[in-house]
C-alpha cells in the first residue's frame, strides 16, 4: 500500500495539520496542502523545518523530503488527485460538514477522507455527503509527527473497504492504527485522558495539589508505567503471581469508594488563574517552542524504549 498510496492532501494547517504534513513527508509521501489563512504556507514550512530533526531521529523512509510539499490556492486543487485527504478544520460540526462536502465532491471516487476530529462521531460528519462511504475519523495525537497512535472510526455509512484502506495508508506512514468498531464521543484515548484531566482540575480547585504536584505525580508515578504497558497490564503486575485475578479480589472493593468526582468542576476565573499561573511558574520563562523541543527529544527516546521493551 505504501507504494500505491503516496499522495496526500492536508486541509487545514494548524498544529494538527502541520503535524500530519511533517509525518507524511518523513515517510516519502507527496503532500498537497490548503489553508486559506494568511501566512499559512510560511508557518507550515517553519513547523516542518523545526520538527525535521525529530523525524530524522525516528528514521526517515525512502523518498522522504521536505521538498515534496506543495501549497495550493484552492481546496479543489488540493484534493483532486489525492489518495488520502486529511481534514483538520476547527471542531465545529457545521463547519466540518461543509468542508467535508467540498472534499467529497472534488476528490476521487476511491479516495479515503480522514477527519482529525477529536470527538465528533463519523456518522454525524457524513450526514450531508454524497459519498459517505469514503469517510472515517482518523484521530491522531500531538505531536502527530512523533506519536504513532491514530484512532480509525467508521460511521454508519462507511464501507469496510475504506476502513481497511485507511488502516494500510496510516500504517505505511509508520503509525500504529487502532480500529474502533463502535462509535462513541471522544473515542478511546481522549475519554481516558479527559477522566484524568477532570480529576486533576478537582485536585487543584479544592486546594489539594498544585499543578506542579499533579504533573509530578504522573511524571514520576503512573506515567512511567503507562508508557510501557497501559493501565490494565500495570494492574495485572500489581496482583503479584496471580496477576489481575488477585488484584481485582484485593482492590476491587475500593472501586465503590467515592474517590472520583466524575463531573468536571466549574471552570471559574479563580480555577483558571490557578492552572495558568501554575503552568507558567513551572515553565520558568521557557518558551513553548523551547518546551516543545525538549518534549520531542524525550518522546523520540521514549518511543525507542517502548519498541524495545514491549510487548
XYZ file of C-alpha atoms in Angstrom:
311
model
C 0.000 0.000 0.000
C 2.908 2.361 0.682
C 3.865 2.301 -2.978
C 0.228 2.648 -4.141
C -0.897 5.491 -1.867
C 1.686 8.205 -1.940
C -0.277 11.408 -2.489
C -1.952 13.061 0.459
C -3.939 16.269 0.700
C -3.999 18.111 4.030
C -6.839 20.579 4.532
C -6.244 22.959 7.422
C -2.683 23.578 8.592
C -2.865 24.356 12.265
C -0.947 22.359 14.873
C -2.510 19.037 13.875
C -2.479 19.657 10.139
C 1.184 20.606 10.188
C 1.921 17.549 12.303
C 0.326 15.353 9.658
C 2.268 17.120 6.903
C 5.568 16.507 8.668
C 4.784 12.843 9.253
C 3.738 12.198 5.662
C 6.777 13.996 4.235
C 9.064 11.999 6.535
C 7.555 8.811 5.134
C 8.014 9.568 1.470
C 4.573 10.927 0.568
C 3.784 13.788 -1.765
C 1.731 16.289 0.232
C -0.552 18.985 -1.167
C -1.801 21.461 1.431
C -4.555 24.037 1.509
C -5.371 26.622 4.150
C -6.961 29.994 3.337
C -5.376 31.740 6.325
C -2.809 34.418 5.507
C 0.768 33.222 6.035
C -0.257 29.556 6.352
C 2.344 28.266 3.899
C 5.206 30.031 5.678
C 4.066 28.780 9.087
C 3.842 25.238 7.763
C 7.320 25.276 6.276
C 8.728 26.712 9.514
C 6.980 23.979 11.513
C 8.295 21.226 9.259
C 11.811 22.651 9.489
C 11.713 22.714 13.295
C 10.332 19.176 13.517
C 12.623 17.590 10.949
C 15.394 16.688 13.403
C 12.869 14.714 15.450
C 11.569 12.721 12.487
C 15.132 12.121 11.310
C 15.897 10.638 14.713
C 12.892 8.324 14.378
C 14.042 7.277 10.917
C 13.167 8.711 7.532
C 11.576 6.478 4.917
C 12.906 6.161 1.374
C 11.923 9.248 -0.581
C 11.404 11.421 2.478
C 11.846 15.073 1.599
C 10.609 18.462 2.727
C 10.555 19.408 -0.960
C 7.596 17.083 -1.601
C 5.245 19.649 -0.051
C 3.128 21.844 -2.321
C 0.740 24.588 -1.195
C -2.187 25.367 -3.496
C -4.752 28.154 -3.557
C -7.978 26.119 -3.627
C -9.364 23.109 -1.814
C -10.486 21.581 -5.102
C -6.958 21.639 -6.496
C -5.564 20.123 -3.300
C -7.814 17.069 -3.189
C -8.429 16.208 -6.844
C -5.682 13.570 -7.225
C -5.135 12.599 -3.586
C -5.367 9.035 -2.329
C -5.964 10.300 1.212
C -7.428 13.644 2.268
C -6.780 14.617 5.885
C -9.224 17.256 7.181
C -8.161 19.374 10.171
C -10.534 22.325 10.404
C -11.826 23.565 13.810
C -14.141 21.355 15.885
C -17.456 22.816 14.775
C -19.920 20.344 13.297
C -21.424 22.609 10.626
C -18.004 23.839 9.510
C -16.611 20.323 9.245
C -19.682 19.094 7.373
C -19.361 21.962 4.903
C -15.657 21.389 4.268
C -16.138 17.629 4.011
C -18.898 18.147 1.416
C -16.480 20.155 -0.712
C -13.799 17.497 -0.266
C -16.221 14.707 -1.165
C -17.414 16.394 -4.355
C -13.900 17.267 -5.557
C -11.999 14.082 -4.652
C -11.585 10.773 -6.473
C -14.276 8.142 -6.028
C -11.784 5.781 -4.381
C -10.119 8.377 -2.152
C -10.149 7.997 1.621
C -11.265 11.047 3.593
C -9.926 11.134 7.141
C -11.162 13.658 9.690
C -8.836 14.537 12.550
C -11.755 15.329 14.851
C -11.099 14.512 18.492
C -14.704 13.826 19.421
C -17.360 14.143 16.699
C -18.870 10.855 15.564
C -18.206 9.964 11.927
C -21.909 9.276 11.330
C -22.563 12.942 12.123
C -19.784 14.078 9.789
C -21.077 12.018 6.864
C -24.740 13.070 7.167
C -24.630 15.549 4.275
C -22.138 13.794 1.971
C -22.967 12.387 -1.448
C -20.455 9.583 -0.892
C -20.485 8.927 2.874
C -18.773 5.572 2.422
C -15.464 7.426 1.795
C -15.058 8.960 5.249
C -13.509 7.796 8.512
C -12.433 9.566 11.641
C -8.646 9.366 11.828
C -7.853 10.893 15.196
C -4.126 11.459 15.874
C -2.226 12.761 18.896
C 0.004 15.798 19.240
C 2.775 15.911 18.092
C 1.481 13.880 15.161
C 4.943 13.589 13.608
C 6.190 11.691 16.680
C 3.260 9.980 18.425
C 2.199 6.974 16.337
C -1.357 6.252 17.509
C -4.256 7.021 15.177
C -7.812 6.007 16.077
C -9.781 4.954 12.991
C -13.567 5.045 13.337
C -16.095 4.398 10.601
C -19.626 5.778 10.592
C -22.873 4.001 9.774
C -22.298 4.505 6.034
C -18.522 3.958 5.924
C -17.516 0.978 3.809
C -15.285 -1.739 5.180
C -13.048 -1.186 2.171
C -12.487 2.424 3.250
C -11.580 1.372 6.800
C -9.095 -1.203 5.501
C -7.554 1.233 3.015
C -7.219 3.870 5.724
C -5.505 1.378 8.036
C -2.917 0.473 5.405
C -2.186 4.064 4.440
C -1.634 5.211 8.022
C 0.417 2.112 8.764
C 2.637 2.956 5.781
C 3.273 6.314 7.480
C 4.770 4.403 10.449
C 1.684 4.889 12.598
C 0.013 2.437 14.975
C -3.578 2.449 13.685
C -6.342 1.249 16.004
C -9.755 0.473 14.516
C -12.673 1.322 16.816
C -15.713 -0.651 15.715
C -18.285 1.130 17.883
C -18.822 4.873 17.663
C -18.619 6.880 20.873
C -17.983 10.569 21.526
C -14.299 11.168 22.224
C -13.361 7.664 21.052
C -10.961 5.837 23.428
C -7.763 7.715 24.242
C -9.353 11.127 24.744
C -12.037 9.705 27.029
C -9.310 8.248 29.217
C -7.328 11.482 29.204
C -10.433 13.558 29.948
C -11.189 11.458 33.034
C -7.702 12.153 34.376
C -7.974 15.834 33.403
C -11.250 16.227 35.329
C -9.736 14.711 38.457
C -6.637 16.895 38.088
C -8.803 20.028 37.940
C -10.690 18.949 41.074
C -7.426 18.440 42.979
C -6.249 21.945 42.040
C -9.658 23.538 42.565
C -10.036 22.015 46.051
C -6.581 23.182 47.116
C -5.289 19.624 47.497
C -2.452 19.899 44.993
C -0.748 22.438 42.760
C -0.442 21.966 39.012
C 3.224 21.097 39.518
C 2.370 18.427 42.102
C -0.247 16.868 39.836
C 2.236 16.730 36.957
C 4.903 15.270 39.257
C 2.501 12.547 40.396
C 2.022 11.445 36.788
C 5.567 12.012 35.535
C 7.285 10.024 38.284
C 4.460 7.613 39.102
C 1.754 6.331 36.824
C 3.089 7.918 33.657
C 6.352 5.983 33.643
C 4.487 2.681 33.816
C 1.738 3.637 31.385
C 4.275 4.493 28.699
C 5.237 0.834 28.596
C 2.122 -1.132 29.437
C -1.032 0.902 29.970
C -3.417 0.615 32.946
C -4.639 -2.962 32.555
C -1.236 -4.636 32.330
C 0.102 -2.302 35.040
C -2.622 -3.550 37.391
C -2.046 -7.137 36.217
C 1.503 -6.889 37.544
C 0.209 -5.274 40.748
C -1.607 -8.522 41.553
C 1.584 -10.499 42.095
C 1.863 -14.081 40.848
C -1.900 -14.365 40.302
C -2.000 -11.177 38.294
C -5.281 -9.411 37.601
C -7.315 -12.119 39.374
C -5.738 -11.308 42.723
C -5.622 -7.585 42.009
C -9.407 -7.416 41.477
C -10.100 -9.530 44.566
C -7.840 -7.391 46.728
C -8.528 -3.918 45.404
C -11.833 -4.336 43.581
C -13.948 -3.262 46.581
C -12.143 0.103 46.571
C -13.859 0.874 43.254
C -17.033 1.613 45.221
C -15.308 4.213 47.367
C -16.225 7.799 46.439
C -12.748 8.753 45.273
C -13.607 10.191 41.880
C -15.624 13.325 41.162
C -16.794 12.088 37.733
C -18.092 15.505 36.620
C -15.729 18.336 35.848
C -15.583 21.253 38.291
C -16.957 24.612 37.246
C -14.213 26.411 35.355
C -14.275 29.589 37.433
C -11.918 32.530 36.896
C -10.154 31.560 40.110
C -9.550 27.986 38.905
C -8.382 29.231 35.512
C -5.819 31.510 37.164
C -4.545 28.729 39.436
C -3.989 26.477 36.441
C -2.478 29.184 34.226
C -0.199 30.572 36.950
C 0.916 27.089 37.942
C 1.862 26.184 34.392
C 3.628 29.475 33.740
C 5.537 29.201 37.002
C 6.713 25.681 36.215
C 7.690 26.722 32.676
C 10.063 29.198 34.359
C 10.352 31.658 31.453
C 10.978 28.877 28.944
C 9.002 29.475 25.748
C 6.547 26.961 24.361
C 8.978 26.390 21.484
C 11.763 25.507 23.939
C 9.498 23.160 25.851
C 8.315 21.524 22.618
C 11.925 20.871 21.627
C 12.638 19.155 24.946
C 9.392 17.184 24.691
C 10.245 15.981 21.199
C 13.724 14.804 22.180
C 12.239 12.904 25.103
C 9.446 11.304 23.083
C 11.814 10.076 20.378
C 13.929 8.309 23.009
C 10.843 7.005 24.802
C 9.323 5.519 21.648
C 12.555 3.619 21.041
C 12.346 2.224 24.560
C 8.709 1.215 24.163
C 9.526 -0.623 20.923
C 12.440 -2.417 22.600
C 10.705 -3.455 25.818
C 7.029 -4.053 24.948
C 5.271 -6.268 24.132
